[in-house]
């Protein structure tokens, strides 16, 4: 598997201390695993101390090999069986890894497109928020003008009523008098 992937230009890396092998396929790491299936042959208890015991499961290798594309936990699995030995399924195993790599490329492109759309929507929301703020400022200014206009109208009306009351009272309203200056 490793020789085939390297020959096809997909370098394989193994992370030390981890059960992780991956091939760089179309710019993305695609994990894979090779394992031998085992069968439980017994269970026993081992006394660690006077207070502590633990259960130990004994396994026996079955000689059945498995290849898991995309790691241990999930992904496509090929094994020795009806379709023949795993060695004869090498092309299927490589194809599964290439399919995973291609799906990651497509996912990355889709995510990049979504990010572009998110950024465009965010710019549009920002522009709309700016326009709304400007419109609210204009409305507030208009409300201030209307309030001031109404106050001025009320003052003129009050002044006219006051002038009429002083006229009826016979007060001096000339520009030199105190009430006239008011």
CSV table of C-alpha atoms in Angstrom, one decimal:
chain,number,residue,atom,x,y,z
A,1,UNK,CA,0.0,0.0,0.0
A,2,UNK,CA,2.7,2.5,1.0
A,3,UNK,CA,4.9,1.7,-2.0
A,4,UNK,CA,1.9,2.1,-4.4
A,5,UNK,CA,0.8,5.4,-2.8
A,6,UNK,CA,4.4,6.7,-3.0
A,7,UNK,CA,4.8,5.6,-6.6
A,8,UNK,CA,1.6,7.5,-7.5
A,9,UNK,CA,2.9,10.7,-5.9
A,10,UNK,CA,1.0,10.6,-2.7
A,11,UNK,CA,3.5,10.7,0.2
A,12,UNK,CA,2.7,8.6,3.3
A,13,UNK,CA,3.5,9.8,6.8
A,14,UNK,CA,3.3,8.0,10.1
A,15,UNK,CA,2.9,10.0,13.3
A,16,UNK,CA,5.2,8.6,16.0
A,17,UNK,CA,3.5,7.5,19.2
A,18,UNK,CA,0.1,7.5,17.5
A,19,UNK,CA,-1.8,4.9,15.6
A,20,UNK,CA,-2.0,7.3,12.7
A,21,UNK,CA,-0.9,6.8,9.1
A,22,UNK,CA,-1.9,9.2,6.4
A,23,UNK,CA,-1.3,9.9,2.8
A,24,UNK,CA,-1.3,13.4,1.3
A,25,UNK,CA,-3.9,13.1,-1.4
A,26,UNK,CA,-4.8,16.2,-3.5
A,27,UNK,CA,-3.4,18.4,-0.7
A,28,UNK,CA,-5.3,16.8,2.1
A,29,UNK,CA,-4.3,14.2,4.7
A,30,UNK,CA,-6.3,11.0,4.4
A,31,UNK,CA,-5.8,8.6,7.2
A,32,UNK,CA,-5.8,4.9,6.8
A,33,UNK,CA,-5.2,1.8,8.9
A,34,UNK,CA,-4.1,-1.7,8.5
A,35,UNK,CA,-5.1,-4.2,11.2
A,36,UNK,CA,-5.4,-7.9,11.8
A,37,UNK,CA,-8.7,-9.0,13.2
A,38,UNK,CA,-8.5,-10.9,16.5
A,39,UNK,CA,-10.7,-13.3,18.3
A,40,UNK,CA,-11.4,-13.4,22.0
A,41,UNK,CA,-10.1,-16.7,23.4
A,42,UNK,CA,-10.5,-16.0,27.1
A,43,UNK,CA,-11.1,-13.7,30.0
A,44,UNK,CA,-9.4,-13.7,33.3
A,45,UNK,CA,-9.0,-11.6,36.4
A,46,UNK,CA,-5.5,-10.4,37.4
A,47,UNK,CA,-4.9,-9.3,41.0
A,48,UNK,CA,-3.0,-6.1,41.0
A,49,UNK,CA,-3.0,-5.6,44.8
A,50,UNK,CA,-5.0,-6.8,47.8
A,51,UNK,CA,-7.7,-4.2,46.8
A,52,UNK,CA,-7.5,-4.1,43.1
A,53,UNK,CA,-8.2,-6.6,40.4
A,54,UNK,CA,-8.6,-6.0,36.7
A,55,UNK,CA,-10.1,-8.1,33.9
A,56,UNK,CA,-7.9,-9.1,31.1
A,57,UNK,CA,-9.1,-10.3,27.7
A,58,UNK,CA,-6.9,-12.7,25.8
A,59,UNK,CA,-7.0,-12.5,22.0
A,60,UNK,CA,-5.8,-14.8,19.3
A,61,UNK,CA,-5.0,-13.4,15.8
A,62,UNK,CA,-7.2,-14.7,13.1
A,63,UNK,CA,-5.0,-14.0,10.1
A,64,UNK,CA,-7.7,-11.8,8.6
A,65,UNK,CA,-6.3,-8.5,7.5
A,66,UNK,CA,-8.4,-5.3,7.3
A,67,UNK,CA,-7.7,-2.0,5.5
A,68,UNK,CA,-9.7,1.0,6.8
A,69,UNK,CA,-9.8,4.0,4.6
A,70,UNK,CA,-10.1,7.2,6.7
A,71,UNK,CA,-8.8,5.7,9.9
A,72,UNK,CA,-9.8,3.2,12.6
A,73,UNK,CA,-13.2,4.5,13.7
A,74,UNK,CA,-15.1,5.2,10.4
A,75,UNK,CA,-14.7,5.0,6.7
A,76,UNK,CA,-14.6,2.3,4.1
A,77,UNK,CA,-13.3,-1.2,5.1
A,78,UNK,CA,-11.7,-3.9,3.0
A,79,UNK,CA,-10.7,-7.3,4.4
A,80,UNK,CA,-9.7,-10.8,3.6
A,81,UNK,CA,-12.8,-12.7,2.7
A,82,UNK,CA,-15.2,-13.6,-0.1
A,83,UNK,CA,-13.6,-11.1,-2.5
A,84,UNK,CA,-10.2,-12.7,-1.9
A,85,UNK,CA,-7.1,-11.7,0.1
A,86,UNK,CA,-6.6,-8.1,0.9
A,87,UNK,CA,-3.5,-8.0,-1.4
A,88,UNK,CA,-5.7,-8.6,-4.4
A,89,UNK,CA,-7.9,-5.6,-3.4
A,90,UNK,CA,-5.1,-3.1,-3.5
A,91,UNK,CA,-6.6,-1.1,-6.3
A,92,UNK,CA,-9.9,-0.8,-4.4
A,93,UNK,CA,-8.0,0.4,-1.3
A,94,UNK,CA,-6.1,3.0,-3.3
A,95,UNK,CA,-9.4,4.1,-5.0
A,96,UNK,CA,-11.1,4.5,-1.6
A,97,UNK,CA,-8.3,6.8,-0.4
A,98,UNK,CA,-8.4,8.8,-3.7
A,99,UNK,CA,-12.2,9.1,-3.3
A,100,UNK,CA,-11.7,10.4,0.3
A,101,UNK,CA,-9.1,12.9,-0.9
A,102,UNK,CA,-11.3,14.1,-3.7
A,103,UNK,CA,-14.3,14.5,-1.4
A,104,UNK,CA,-12.1,16.6,0.9
A,105,UNK,CA,-11.1,18.8,-2.0
A,106,UNK,CA,-14.8,19.3,-2.9
A,107,UNK,CA,-15.7,20.0,0.7
A,108,UNK,CA,-12.9,22.5,1.0
A,109,UNK,CA,-14.1,24.3,-2.2
A,110,UNK,CA,-17.6,24.2,-0.9
A,111,UNK,CA,-16.6,25.7,2.4
A,112,UNK,CA,-14.5,28.4,0.7
A,113,UNK,CA,-17.5,29.3,-1.4
A,114,UNK,CA,-19.7,29.4,1.7
A,115,UNK,CA,-17.1,31.6,3.4
A,116,UNK,CA,-17.2,34.0,0.4
A,117,UNK,CA,-21.0,34.1,0.6
A,118,UNK,CA,-20.9,34.7,4.4
A,119,UNK,CA,-18.4,37.6,3.9
A,120,UNK,CA,-20.6,39.1,1.2
A,121,UNK,CA,-23.7,38.8,3.4
A,122,UNK,CA,-21.8,40.3,6.3
A,123,UNK,CA,-20.7,43.3,4.1
A,124,UNK,CA,-24.3,43.7,3.0
A,125,UNK,CA,-25.6,43.6,6.6
A,126,UNK,CA,-22.9,46.2,7.6
A,127,UNK,CA,-23.9,48.5,4.7
A,128,UNK,CA,-27.6,48.2,5.5
A,129,UNK,CA,-26.9,48.9,9.2
A,130,UNK,CA,-25.0,52.0,8.1
A,131,UNK,CA,-27.9,53.1,5.9
A,132,UNK,CA,-30.4,52.5,8.7
A,133,UNK,CA,-28.3,54.6,11.1
A,134,UNK,CA,-28.2,57.4,8.6
A,135,UNK,CA,-31.9,57.3,8.1
A,136,UNK,CA,-32.6,57.2,11.9
A,137,UNK,CA,-30.4,60.3,12.2
A,138,UNK,CA,-32.4,62.1,9.6
A,139,UNK,CA,-35.7,61.0,11.3
A,140,UNK,CA,-34.4,62.3,14.6
A,141,UNK,CA,-33.4,65.6,13.0
A,142,UNK,CA,-36.8,65.9,11.4
A,143,UNK,CA,-38.5,65.2,14.7
A,144,UNK,CA,-36.4,67.9,16.3
A,145,UNK,CA,-37.4,70.4,13.6
A,146,UNK,CA,-41.1,69.5,14.0
A,147,UNK,CA,-40.9,69.9,17.8
A,148,UNK,CA,-39.1,73.2,17.5
A,149,UNK,CA,-41.6,74.4,14.9
A,150,UNK,CA,-44.5,73.4,17.1
A,151,UNK,CA,-42.9,75.2,20.1
A,152,UNK,CA,-42.3,78.3,18.0
A,153,UNK,CA,-46.0,78.2,16.8
A,154,UNK,CA,-47.2,77.9,20.4
A,155,UNK,CA,-45.0,80.8,21.5
A,156,UNK,CA,-46.3,83.0,18.7
A,157,UNK,CA,-49.9,82.1,19.7
A,158,UNK,CA,-49.1,82.9,23.4
A,159,UNK,CA,-47.5,86.2,22.5
A,160,UNK,CA,-50.5,87.2,20.4
A,161,UNK,CA,-52.9,86.3,23.3
A,162,UNK,CA,-50.7,88.2,25.8
A,163,UNK,CA,-50.5,91.3,23.5
A,164,UNK,CA,-54.3,91.2,23.2
A,165,UNK,CA,-54.7,90.9,27.0
A,166,UNK,CA,-52.4,93.8,27.6
A,167,UNK,CA,-54.1,95.9,24.9
A,168,UNK,CA,-57.5,95.2,26.6
A,169,UNK,CA,-56.0,96.2,30.0
A,170,UNK,CA,-54.8,99.4,28.4
A,171,UNK,CA,-51.1,98.8,29.1
A,172,UNK,CA,-48.4,100.7,27.2
A,173,UNK,CA,-46.9,98.4,24.6
A,174,UNK,CA,-44.6,100.9,22.9
A,175,UNK,CA,-41.0,99.8,22.3
A,176,UNK,CA,-39.8,102.0,25.1
A,177,UNK,CA,-42.1,100.5,27.8
A,178,UNK,CA,-41.1,97.5,29.9
A,179,UNK,CA,-44.0,95.4,28.5
A,180,UNK,CA,-43.3,96.5,25.0
A,181,UNK,CA,-39.7,95.4,25.3
A,182,UNK,CA,-40.9,92.1,26.6
